[in-house]
């Protein structure tokens, strides 16, 4: 099946720093999704991307759909403690089932 | 409006027992998905229901796993003769318009944490 390679695996940063993470695949996708999962909760959709080259923002979050359609990037600006969690990229596998990356765990120290 | 709900939130069972996990999708969502998340891992697709079509069971790890969706709404995931390796968080998600442009957005419930002792 298709695999999404997500990096870094974890990040430990200071409050106020900017964060970048990415997701790559050997397959081409028409959609990229970014989710955040807080401890004990289900993933929450942050940003959806539907067009190669698209750059979409949601508050302090910005995601980009790579021009090759094989990758996507998520940036968080001016991080705050509540940004702590696991960030997952996802892309549709067949019809609508999603393949997920293994996640990037973000820790923010005040 | 109400999101996806799942019950129970936690379930501890003895090895060999059967368990049933329940999912209530967002009202009006035609697609429902089950995923499994093991500790420190990403989400593993299990099964997908879309309307009245036959479910996509390609992700079920063994024949001990089955799922039903009654009336196009509530779904139950059943694990028979549970094993310790079944311990995980089981997540349910629903979607309003799968397969269409912009229709891949899935909304997740809080999950059921299953522990098999």
JSON list of C-alpha atoms in Angstrom, two decimals:
[
{"chain": "A", "resi": 1, "resn": "UNK", "atom": "CA", "xyz": [0.00, 0.00, 0.00]},
{"chain": "A", "resi": 2, "resn": "UNK", "atom": "CA", "xyz": [0.91, 3.65, -0.17]},
{"chain": "A", "resi": 3, "resn": "UNK", "atom": "CA", "xyz": [3.14, 5.01, 2.59]},
{"chain": "A", "resi": 4, "resn": "UNK", "atom": "CA", "xyz": [3.51, 8.51, 3.92]},
{"chain": "A", "resi": 5, "resn": "UNK", "atom": "CA", "xyz": [6.89, 9.36, 5.43]},
{"chain": "A", "resi": 6, "resn": "UNK", "atom": "CA", "xyz": [6.52, 12.05, 8.04]},
{"chain": "A", "resi": 7, "resn": "UNK", "atom": "CA", "xyz": [9.39, 13.96, 9.64]},
{"chain": "A", "resi": 8, "resn": "UNK", "atom": "CA", "xyz": [10.64, 14.82, 12.07]},
{"chain": "A", "resi": 9, "resn": "UNK", "atom": "CA", "xyz": [9.38, 12.10, 14.38]},
{"chain": "A", "resi": 10, "resn": "UNK", "atom": "CA", "xyz": [9.40, 14.53, 17.32]},
{"chain": "A", "resi": 11, "resn": "UNK", "atom": "CA", "xyz": [10.31, 18.11, 18.11]},
{"chain": "A", "resi": 12, "resn": "UNK", "atom": "CA", "xyz": [10.98, 19.88, 21.39]},
{"chain": "A", "resi": 13, "resn": "UNK", "atom": "CA", "xyz": [10.94, 23.64, 21.05]},
{"chain": "A", "resi": 14, "resn": "UNK", "atom": "CA", "xyz": [10.65, 26.82, 23.07]},
{"chain": "A", "resi": 15, "resn": "UNK", "atom": "CA", "xyz": [7.46, 28.82, 23.13]},
{"chain": "A", "resi": 16, "resn": "UNK", "atom": "CA", "xyz": [7.52, 31.47, 20.41]},
{"chain": "A", "resi": 17, "resn": "UNK", "atom": "CA", "xyz": [9.59, 29.46, 17.95]},
{"chain": "A", "resi": 18, "resn": "UNK", "atom": "CA", "xyz": [8.40, 28.56, 14.50]},
{"chain": "A", "resi": 19, "resn": "UNK", "atom": "CA", "xyz": [7.96, 24.88, 13.57]},
{"chain": "A", "resi": 20, "resn": "UNK", "atom": "CA", "xyz": [8.19, 23.06, 10.26]},
{"chain": "A", "resi": 21, "resn": "UNK", "atom": "CA", "xyz": [7.29, 19.47, 9.49]},
{"chain": "A", "resi": 22, "resn": "UNK", "atom": "CA", "xyz": [6.77, 17.58, 6.27]},
{"chain": "A", "resi": 23, "resn": "UNK", "atom": "CA", "xyz": [5.29, 14.51, 4.71]},
{"chain": "A", "resi": 24, "resn": "UNK", "atom": "CA", "xyz": [6.56, 12.74, 1.59]},
{"chain": "A", "resi": 25, "resn": "UNK", "atom": "CA", "xyz": [5.51, 9.81, -0.52]},
{"chain": "A", "resi": 26, "resn": "UNK", "atom": "CA", "xyz": [6.56, 7.98, -3.65]},
{"chain": "A", "resi": 27, "resn": "UNK", "atom": "CA", "xyz": [2.93, 8.21, -4.81]},
{"chain": "A", "resi": 28, "resn": "UNK", "atom": "CA", "xyz": [1.07, 11.16, -6.28]},
{"chain": "A", "resi": 29, "resn": "UNK", "atom": "CA", "xyz": [-1.97, 12.47, -4.41]},
{"chain": "A", "resi": 30, "resn": "UNK", "atom": "CA", "xyz": [-4.76, 14.90, -5.24]},
{"chain": "A", "resi": 31, "resn": "UNK", "atom": "CA", "xyz": [-5.46, 15.74, -1.63]},
{"chain": "A", "resi": 32, "resn": "UNK", "atom": "CA", "xyz": [-3.36, 16.29, 1.47]},
{"chain": "A", "resi": 33, "resn": "UNK", "atom": "CA", "xyz": [-4.80, 16.67, 4.95]},
{"chain": "A", "resi": 34, "resn": "UNK", "atom": "CA", "xyz": [-3.19, 17.70, 8.23]},
{"chain": "A", "resi": 35, "resn": "UNK", "atom": "CA", "xyz": [-4.61, 16.61, 11.58]},
{"chain": "A", "resi": 36, "resn": "UNK", "atom": "CA", "xyz": [-3.68, 17.30, 15.19]},
{"chain": "A", "resi": 37, "resn": "UNK", "atom": "CA", "xyz": [-4.28, 14.80, 17.98]},
{"chain": "A", "resi": 38, "resn": "UNK", "atom": "CA", "xyz": [-4.31, 15.83, 21.63]},
{"chain": "A", "resi": 39, "resn": "UNK", "atom": "CA", "xyz": [-3.72, 13.16, 24.31]},
{"chain": "A", "resi": 40, "resn": "UNK", "atom": "CA", "xyz": [-6.80, 11.00, 24.81]},
{"chain": "A", "resi": 41, "resn": "UNK", "atom": "CA", "xyz": [-8.64, 12.58, 21.91]},
{"chain": "A", "resi": 42, "resn": "UNK", "atom": "CA", "xyz": [-9.33, 11.76, 18.30]},
{"chain": "A", "resi": 43, "resn": "UNK", "atom": "CA", "xyz": [-7.50, 13.62, 15.51]},
{"chain": "A", "resi": 44, "resn": "UNK", "atom": "CA", "xyz": [-8.89, 17.02, 14.57]},
{"chain": "A", "resi": 45, "resn": "UNK", "atom": "CA", "xyz": [-8.67, 18.29, 11.00]},
{"chain": "A", "resi": 46, "resn": "UNK", "atom": "CA", "xyz": [-6.49, 21.41, 10.74]},
{"chain": "A", "resi": 47, "resn": "UNK", "atom": "CA", "xyz": [-6.04, 22.07, 7.03]},
{"chain": "A", "resi": 48, "resn": "UNK", "atom": "CA", "xyz": [-7.12, 20.41, 3.78]},
{"chain": "A", "resi": 49, "resn": "UNK", "atom": "CA", "xyz": [-5.22, 20.95, 0.51]},
{"chain": "A", "resi": 50, "resn": "UNK", "atom": "CA", "xyz": [-6.68, 20.09, -2.90]},
{"chain": "A", "resi": 51, "resn": "UNK", "atom": "CA", "xyz": [-4.42, 21.68, -5.51]},
{"chain": "A", "resi": 52, "resn": "UNK", "atom": "CA", "xyz": [-0.72, 21.27, -6.28]},
{"chain": "A", "resi": 53, "resn": "UNK", "atom": "CA", "xyz": [1.19, 24.33, -5.17]},
{"chain": "A", "resi": 54, "resn": "UNK", "atom": "CA", "xyz": [-1.68, 25.47, -2.94]},
{"chain": "A", "resi": 55, "resn": "UNK", "atom": "CA", "xyz": [-0.73, 27.37, 0.21]},
{"chain": "A", "resi": 56, "resn": "UNK", "atom": "CA", "xyz": [-3.45, 27.50, 2.87]},
{"chain": "A", "resi": 57, "resn": "UNK", "atom": "CA", "xyz": [-3.44, 29.13, 6.30]},
{"chain": "A", "resi": 58, "resn": "UNK", "atom": "CA", "xyz": [-5.48, 28.53, 9.42]},
{"chain": "A", "resi": 59, "resn": "UNK", "atom": "CA", "xyz": [-4.46, 31.08, 12.04]},
{"chain": "A", "resi": 60, "resn": "UNK", "atom": "CA", "xyz": [-0.80, 30.48, 12.88]},
{"chain": "A", "resi": 61, "resn": "UNK", "atom": "CA", "xyz": [-0.75, 27.32, 10.78]},
{"chain": "A", "resi": 62, "resn": "UNK", "atom": "CA", "xyz": [0.23, 27.26, 7.13]},
{"chain": "A", "resi": 63, "resn": "UNK", "atom": "CA", "xyz": [0.29, 24.18, 4.93]},
{"chain": "A", "resi": 64, "resn": "UNK", "atom": "CA", "xyz": [1.48, 23.70, 1.39]},
{"chain": "A", "resi": 65, "resn": "UNK", "atom": "CA", "xyz": [0.64, 21.10, -1.24]},
{"chain": "A", "resi": 66, "resn": "UNK", "atom": "CA", "xyz": [3.94, 20.26, -2.93]},
{"chain": "A", "resi": 67, "resn": "UNK", "atom": "CA", "xyz": [4.20, 21.03, -6.63]},
{"chain": "A", "resi": 68, "resn": "UNK", "atom": "CA", "xyz": [5.20, 17.43, -7.39]},
{"chain": "A", "resi": 69, "resn": "UNK", "atom": "CA", "xyz": [2.03, 16.25, -5.57]},
{"chain": "A", "resi": 70, "resn": "UNK", "atom": "CA", "xyz": [4.23, 13.84, -3.62]},
{"chain": "A", "resi": 71, "resn": "UNK", "atom": "CA", "xyz": [4.74, 15.97, -0.54]},
{"chain": "A", "resi": 72, "resn": "UNK", "atom": "CA", "xyz": [3.21, 18.48, 1.82]},
{"chain": "A", "resi": 73, "resn": "UNK", "atom": "CA", "xyz": [4.50, 20.81, 4.51]},
{"chain": "A", "resi": 74, "resn": "UNK", "atom": "CA", "xyz": [3.03, 22.23, 7.70]},
{"chain": "A", "resi": 75, "resn": "UNK", "atom": "CA", "xyz": [4.41, 25.29, 9.44]},
{"chain": "A", "resi": 76, "resn": "UNK", "atom": "CA", "xyz": [3.38, 26.67, 12.82]},
{"chain": "A", "resi": 77, "resn": "UNK", "atom": "CA", "xyz": [4.44, 30.20, 13.63]},
{"chain": "A", "resi": 78, "resn": "UNK", "atom": "CA", "xyz": [5.04, 31.63, 17.10]},
{"chain": "A", "resi": 79, "resn": "UNK", "atom": "CA", "xyz": [4.29, 28.35, 18.90]},
{"chain": "A", "resi": 80, "resn": "UNK", "atom": "CA", "xyz": [2.38, 28.34, 22.18]},
{"chain": "A", "resi": 81, "resn": "UNK", "atom": "CA", "xyz": [2.02, 25.60, 24.82]},
{"chain": "A", "resi": 82, "resn": "UNK", "atom": "CA", "xyz": [-1.38, 24.47, 23.51]},
{"chain": "A", "resi": 83, "resn": "UNK", "atom": "CA", "xyz": [0.27, 23.52, 20.20]},
{"chain": "A", "resi": 84, "resn": "UNK", "atom": "CA", "xyz": [1.55, 20.43, 22.00]},
{"chain": "A", "resi": 85, "resn": "UNK", "atom": "CA", "xyz": [0.27, 17.23, 20.41]},
{"chain": "A", "resi": 86, "resn": "UNK", "atom": "CA", "xyz": [0.84, 14.83, 17.56]},
{"chain": "A", "resi": 87, "resn": "UNK", "atom": "CA", "xyz": [0.48, 16.15, 14.03]},
{"chain": "A", "resi": 88, "resn": "UNK", "atom": "CA", "xyz": [-0.48, 13.71, 11.28]},
{"chain": "A", "resi": 89, "resn": "UNK", "atom": "CA", "xyz": [-0.47, 14.10, 7.55]},
{"chain": "A", "resi": 90, "resn": "UNK", "atom": "CA", "xyz": [-2.98, 12.04, 5.59]},
{"chain": "A", "resi": 91, "resn": "UNK", "atom": "CA", "xyz": [-3.85, 11.37, 1.97]},
{"chain": "A", "resi": 92, "resn": "UNK", "atom": "CA", "xyz": [-6.65, 9.35, 0.35]},
{"chain": "A", "resi": 93, "resn": "UNK", "atom": "CA", "xyz": [-5.65, 5.77, -0.40]},
{"chain": "A", "resi": 94, "resn": "UNK", "atom": "CA", "xyz": [-8.52, 4.57, -2.58]},
{"chain": "A", "resi": 95, "resn": "UNK", "atom": "CA", "xyz": [-11.89, 6.26, -2.92]},
{"chain": "A", "resi": 96, "resn": "UNK", "atom": "CA", "xyz": [-11.98, 7.88, 0.51]},
{"chain": "A", "resi": 97, "resn": "UNK", "atom": "CA", "xyz": [-9.98, 5.79, 2.94]},
{"chain": "A", "resi": 98, "resn": "UNK", "atom": "CA", "xyz": [-7.07, 7.77, 4.30]},
{"chain": "A", "resi": 99, "resn": "UNK", "atom": "CA", "xyz": [-3.47, 6.69, 4.73]},
{"chain": "A", "resi": 100, "resn": "UNK", "atom": "CA", "xyz": [-1.79, 8.42, 7.66]},
{"chain": "A", "resi": 101, "resn": "UNK", "atom": "CA", "xyz": [1.82, 9.25, 8.38]},
{"chain": "A", "resi": 102, "resn": "UNK", "atom": "CA", "xyz": [3.22, 8.06, 11.71]},
{"chain": "A", "resi": 103, "resn": "UNK", "atom": "CA", "xyz": [2.98, 11.55, 13.13]},
{"chain": "A", "resi": 104, "resn": "UNK", "atom": "CA", "xyz": [5.23, 14.29, 14.47]},
{"chain": "A", "resi": 105, "resn": "UNK", "atom": "CA", "xyz": [5.09, 14.75, 18.23]},
{"chain": "A", "resi": 106, "resn": "UNK", "atom": "CA", "xyz": [5.47, 18.40, 19.17]},
{"chain": "A", "resi": 107, "resn": "UNK", "atom": "CA", "xyz": [6.48, 19.48, 22.65]},
{"chain": "A", "resi": 108, "resn": "UNK", "atom": "CA", "xyz": [6.59, 23.17, 23.56]},
{"chain": "A", "resi": 109, "resn": "UNK", "atom": "CA", "xyz": [8.28, 24.46, 26.67]},
{"chain": "A", "resi": 110, "resn": "UNK", "atom": "CA", "xyz": [6.96, 27.71, 28.16]},
{"chain": "B", "resi": 1, "resn": "UNK", "atom": "CA", "xyz": [-23.78, 20.37, 16.20]},
{"chain": "B", "resi": 2, "resn": "UNK", "atom": "CA", "xyz": [-22.87, 17.03, 17.73]},
{"chain": "B", "resi": 3, "resn": "UNK", "atom": "CA", "xyz": [-19.67, 15.39, 16.60]},
{"chain": "B", "resi": 4, "resn": "UNK", "atom": "CA", "xyz": [-18.79, 11.73, 16.29]},
{"chain": "B", "resi": 5, "resn": "UNK", "atom": "CA", "xyz": [-19.33, 9.89, 19.56]},
{"chain": "B", "resi": 6, "resn": "UNK", "atom": "CA", "xyz": [-17.91, 6.55, 20.64]},
{"chain": "B", "resi": 7, "resn": "UNK", "atom": "CA", "xyz": [-18.58, 4.23, 23.54]},
{"chain": "B", "resi": 8, "resn": "UNK", "atom": "CA", "xyz": [-17.24, 3.04, 25.81]},
{"chain": "B", "resi": 9, "resn": "UNK", "atom": "CA", "xyz": [-14.34, 5.43, 26.21]},
{"chain": "B", "resi": 10, "resn": "UNK", "atom": "CA", "xyz": [-12.32, 2.71, 27.92]},
{"chain": "B", "resi": 11, "resn": "UNK", "atom": "CA", "xyz": [-12.69, -1.06, 27.91]},
{"chain": "B", "resi": 12, "resn": "UNK", "atom": "CA", "xyz": [-10.63, -3.60, 29.81]},
{"chain": "B", "resi": 13, "resn": "UNK", "atom": "CA", "xyz": [-11.28, -7.22, 28.93]},
{"chain": "B", "resi": 14, "resn": "UNK", "atom": "CA", "xyz": [-9.72, -10.58, 29.53]},
{"chain": "B", "resi": 15, "resn": "UNK", "atom": "CA", "xyz": [-7.97, -12.43, 26.75]},
{"chain": "B", "resi": 16, "resn": "UNK", "atom": "CA", "xyz": [-10.41, -14.64, 24.87]},
{"chain": "B", "resi": 17, "resn": "UNK", "atom": "CA", "xyz": [-13.50, -12.55, 25.55]},
{"chain": "B", "resi": 18, "resn": "UNK", "atom": "CA", "xyz": [-15.53, -10.77, 22.86]},
{"chain": "B", "resi": 19, "resn": "UNK", "atom": "CA", "xyz": [-15.94, -6.99, 22.84]},
{"chain": "B", "resi": 20, "resn": "UNK", "atom": "CA", "xyz": [-18.24, -4.57, 21.03]},
{"chain": "B", "resi": 21, "resn": "UNK", "atom": "CA", "xyz": [-17.32, -0.97, 20.34]},
{"chain": "B", "resi": 22, "resn": "UNK", "atom": "CA", "xyz": [-19.92, 1.56, 19.24]},
{"chain": "B", "resi": 23, "resn": "UNK", "atom": "CA", "xyz": [-19.76, 4.59, 16.98]},
{"chain": "B", "resi": 24, "resn": "UNK", "atom": "CA", "xyz": [-22.38, 7.28, 16.37]},
{"chain": "B", "resi": 25, "resn": "UNK", "atom": "CA", "xyz": [-21.38, 9.32, 13.30]},
{"chain": "B", "resi": 26, "resn": "UNK", "atom": "CA", "xyz": [-22.26, 12.92, 12.61]},
{"chain": "B", "resi": 27, "resn": "UNK", "atom": "CA", "xyz": [-25.91, 13.11, 11.57]},
{"chain": "B", "resi": 28, "resn": "UNK", "atom": "CA", "xyz": [-26.27, 13.03, 7.80]},
{"chain": "B", "resi": 29, "resn": "UNK", "atom": "CA", "xyz": [-22.78, 11.68, 7.11]},
{"chain": "B", "resi": 30, "resn": "UNK", "atom": "CA", "xyz": [-23.02, 8.77, 4.71]},
{"chain": "B", "resi": 31, "resn": "UNK", "atom": "CA", "xyz": [-19.52, 7.40, 5.16]},
{"chain": "B", "resi": 32, "resn": "UNK", "atom": "CA", "xyz": [-18.15, 5.80, 8.31]},
{"chain": "B", "resi": 33, "resn": "UNK", "atom": "CA", "xyz": [-14.64, 4.52, 8.97]},
{"chain": "B", "resi": 34, "resn": "UNK", "atom": "CA", "xyz": [-12.92, 2.52, 11.69]},
{"chain": "B", "resi": 35, "resn": "UNK", "atom": "CA", "xyz": [-9.22, 2.90, 12.42]},
{"chain": "B", "resi": 36, "resn": "UNK", "atom": "CA", "xyz": [-6.89, 1.36, 14.98]},
{"chain": "B", "resi": 37, "resn": "UNK", "atom": "CA", "xyz": [-4.08, 3.27, 16.65]},
{"chain": "B", "resi": 38, "resn": "UNK", "atom": "CA", "xyz": [-1.46, 1.37, 18.59]},
{"chain": "B", "resi": 39, "resn": "UNK", "atom": "CA", "xyz": [0.71, 3.16, 21.13]},
{"chain": "B", "resi": 40, "resn": "UNK", "atom": "CA", "xyz": [2.99, 5.66, 19.41]},
{"chain": "B", "resi": 41, "resn": "UNK", "atom": "CA", "xyz": [1.80, 4.65, 15.95]},
{"chain": "B", "resi": 42, "resn": "UNK", "atom": "CA", "xyz": [-0.20, 6.25, 13.19]},
{"chain": "B", "resi": 43, "resn": "UNK", "atom": "CA", "xyz": [-3.71, 5.25, 12.29]},
{"chain": "B", "resi": 44, "resn": "UNK", "atom": "CA", "xyz": [-4.37, 1.90, 10.65]},
{"chain": "B", "resi": 45, "resn": "UNK", "atom": "CA", "xyz": [-7.47, 1.64, 8.45]},
{"chain": "B", "resi": 46, "resn": "UNK", "atom": "CA", "xyz": [-9.81, -1.21, 9.36]},
{"chain": "B", "resi": 47, "resn": "UNK", "atom": "CA", "xyz": [-13.16, -0.90, 7.54]},
{"chain": "B", "resi": 48, "resn": "UNK", "atom": "CA", "xyz": [-15.21, 1.64, 5.55]},
{"chain": "B", "resi": 49, "resn": "UNK", "atom": "CA", "xyz": [-19.00, 1.91, 5.09]},
{"chain": "B", "resi": 50, "resn": "UNK", "atom": "CA", "xyz": [-20.56, 4.09, 2.40]},
{"chain": "B", "resi": 51, "resn": "UNK", "atom": "CA", "xyz": [-24.32, 4.32, 2.27]},
{"chain": "B", "resi": 52, "resn": "UNK", "atom": "CA", "xyz": [-25.89, 0.99, 1.36]},
{"chain": "B", "resi": 53, "resn": "UNK", "atom": "CA", "xyz": [-22.86, -0.32, -0.49]},
{"chain": "B", "resi": 54, "resn": "UNK", "atom": "CA", "xyz": [-20.96, -3.38, 0.65]},
{"chain": "B", "resi": 55, "resn": "UNK", "atom": "CA", "xyz": [-18.33, -2.31, 3.16]},
{"chain": "B", "resi": 56, "resn": "UNK", "atom": "CA", "xyz": [-14.63, -2.19, 2.31]},
{"chain": "B", "resi": 57, "resn": "UNK", "atom": "CA", "xyz": [-13.21, -4.71, 4.77]},
{"chain": "B", "resi": 58, "resn": "UNK", "atom": "CA", "xyz": [-9.72, -4.78, 3.32]},
{"chain": "B", "resi": 59, "resn": "UNK", "atom": "CA", "xyz": [-8.09, -3.41, 6.47]},
{"chain": "B", "resi": 60, "resn": "UNK", "atom": "CA", "xyz": [-9.46, -5.92, 8.96]},
{"chain": "B", "resi": 61, "resn": "UNK", "atom": "CA", "xyz": [-6.44, -7.77, 10.42]},
{"chain": "B", "resi": 62, "resn": "UNK", "atom": "CA", "xyz": [-8.16, -11.12, 10.97]},
{"chain": "B", "resi": 63, "resn": "UNK", "atom": "CA", "xyz": [-11.52, -12.85, 10.82]},
{"chain": "B", "resi": 64, "resn": "UNK", "atom": "CA", "xyz": [-11.93, -12.17, 14.54]},
{"chain": "B", "resi": 65, "resn": "UNK", "atom": "CA", "xyz": [-12.76, -8.59, 13.56]},
{"chain": "B", "resi": 66, "resn": "UNK", "atom": "CA", "xyz": [-16.15, -7.63, 12.10]},
{"chain": "B", "resi": 67, "resn": "UNK", "atom": "CA", "xyz": [-18.30, -4.54, 11.89]},
{"chain": "B", "resi": 68, "resn": "UNK", "atom": "CA", "xyz": [-21.88, -3.66, 11.14]},
{"chain": "B", "resi": 69, "resn": "UNK", "atom": "CA", "xyz": [-23.65, -0.46, 10.36]},
{"chain": "B", "resi": 70, "resn": "UNK", "atom": "CA", "xyz": [-27.37, -0.46, 11.01]},
{"chain": "B", "resi": 71, "resn": "UNK", "atom": "CA", "xyz": [-29.77, 1.90, 9.30]},
{"chain": "B", "resi": 72, "resn": "UNK", "atom": "CA", "xyz": [-26.94, 3.81, 7.70]},
{"chain": "B", "resi": 73, "resn": "UNK", "atom": "CA", "xyz": [-26.04, 5.38, 11.02]},
{"chain": "B", "resi": 74, "resn": "UNK", "atom": "CA", "xyz": [-24.67, 3.67, 14.14]},
{"chain": "B", "resi": 75, "resn": "UNK", "atom": "CA", "xyz": [-21.83, 1.19, 13.71]},
{"chain": "B", "resi": 76, "resn": "UNK", "atom": "CA", "xyz": [-20.53, -1.57, 15.95]},
{"chain": "B", "resi": 77, "resn": "UNK", "atom": "CA", "xyz": [-17.04, -3.03, 15.71]},
{"chain": "B", "resi": 78, "resn": "UNK", "atom": "CA", "xyz": [-16.82, -6.51, 17.21]},
{"chain": "B", "resi": 79, "resn": "UNK", "atom": "CA", "xyz": [-13.62, -8.28, 18.17]},
{"chain": "B", "resi": 80, "resn": "UNK", "atom": "CA", "xyz": [-14.02, -11.95, 19.01]},
{"chain": "B", "resi": 81, "resn": "UNK", "atom": "CA", "xyz": [-11.67, -13.97, 21.19]},
{"chain": "B", "resi": 82, "resn": "UNK", "atom": "CA", "xyz": [-9.58, -10.92, 21.98]},
{"chain": "B", "resi": 83, "resn": "UNK", "atom": "CA", "xyz": [-5.80, -11.20, 22.08]},
{"chain": "B", "resi": 84, "resn": "UNK", "atom": "CA", "xyz": [-3.29, -8.95, 23.87]},
{"chain": "B", "resi": 85, "resn": "UNK", "atom": "CA", "xyz": [-2.10, -7.56, 20.55]},
{"chain": "B", "resi": 86, "resn": "UNK", "atom": "CA", "xyz": [-5.63, -6.18, 20.02]},
{"chain": "B", "resi": 87, "resn": "UNK", "atom": "CA", "xyz": [-4.92, -3.61, 22.74]},
{"chain": "B", "resi": 88, "resn": "UNK", "atom": "CA", "xyz": [-5.10, -0.21, 21.05]},
{"chain": "B", "resi": 89, "resn": "UNK", "atom": "CA", "xyz": [-7.26, 2.86, 20.62]},
{"chain": "B", "resi": 90, "resn": "UNK", "atom": "CA", "xyz": [-10.08, 2.25, 18.15]},
{"chain": "B", "resi": 91, "resn": "UNK", "atom": "CA", "xyz": [-11.14, 5.41, 16.35]},
{"chain": "B", "resi": 92, "resn": "UNK", "atom": "CA", "xyz": [-14.25, 6.02, 14.32]},
{"chain": "B", "resi": 93, "resn": "UNK", "atom": "CA", "xyz": [-14.62, 8.77, 11.73]},
{"chain": "B", "resi": 94, "resn": "UNK", "atom": "CA", "xyz": [-17.38, 9.96, 9.43]},
{"chain": "B", "resi": 95, "resn": "UNK", "atom": "CA", "xyz": [-17.47, 11.94, 6.22]},
{"chain": "B", "resi": 96, "resn": "UNK", "atom": "CA", "xyz": [-20.25, 13.69, 4.35]},
{"chain": "B", "resi": 97, "resn": "UNK", "atom": "CA", "xyz": [-19.26, 13.32, 0.71]},
{"chain": "B", "resi": 98, "resn": "UNK", "atom": "CA", "xyz": [-16.50, 10.82, 0.11]},
{"chain": "B", "resi": 99, "resn": "UNK", "atom": "CA", "xyz": [-15.09, 10.40, -3.35]},
{"chain": "B", "resi": 100, "resn": "UNK", "atom": "CA", "xyz": [-16.05, 13.90, -4.44]},
{"chain": "B", "resi": 101, "resn": "UNK", "atom": "CA", "xyz": [-13.77, 16.89, -4.76]},
{"chain": "B", "resi": 102, "resn": "UNK", "atom": "CA", "xyz": [-13.15, 18.17, -1.27]},
{"chain": "B", "resi": 103, "resn": "UNK", "atom": "CA", "xyz": [-14.85, 15.12, 0.17]},
{"chain": "B", "resi": 104, "resn": "UNK", "atom": "CA", "xyz": [-11.95, 13.42, 1.88]},
{"chain": "B", "resi": 105, "resn": "UNK", "atom": "CA", "xyz": [-12.32, 15.33, 5.13]},
{"chain": "B", "resi": 106, "resn": "UNK", "atom": "CA", "xyz": [-13.01, 12.88, 7.90]},
{"chain": "B", "resi": 107, "resn": "UNK", "atom": "CA", "xyz": [-14.14, 13.84, 11.38]},
{"chain": "B", "resi": 108, "resn": "UNK", "atom": "CA", "xyz": [-13.05, 11.64, 14.26]},
{"chain": "B", "resi": 109, "resn": "UNK", "atom": "CA", "xyz": [-14.59, 10.56, 17.52]},
{"chain": "B", "resi": 110, "resn": "UNK", "atom": "CA", "xyz": [-12.59, 10.47, 20.78]},
{"chain": "B", "resi": 111, "resn": "UNK", "atom": "CA", "xyz": [-11.84, 6.77, 20.44]},
{"chain": "B", "resi": 112, "resn": "UNK", "atom": "CA", "xyz": [-12.23, 3.70, 22.62]},
{"chain": "B", "resi": 113, "resn": "UNK", "atom": "CA", "xyz": [-9.12, 2.58, 24.46]},
{"chain": "B", "resi": 114, "resn": "UNK", "atom": "CA", "xyz": [-9.15, -1.23, 24.56]},
{"chain": "B", "resi": 115, "resn": "UNK", "atom": "CA", "xyz": [-6.90, -3.09, 26.95]},
{"chain": "B", "resi": 116, "resn": "UNK", "atom": "CA", "xyz": [-6.74, -6.88, 26.78]},
{"chain": "B", "resi": 117, "resn": "UNK", "atom": "CA", "xyz": [-5.26, -8.46, 29.89]}
]
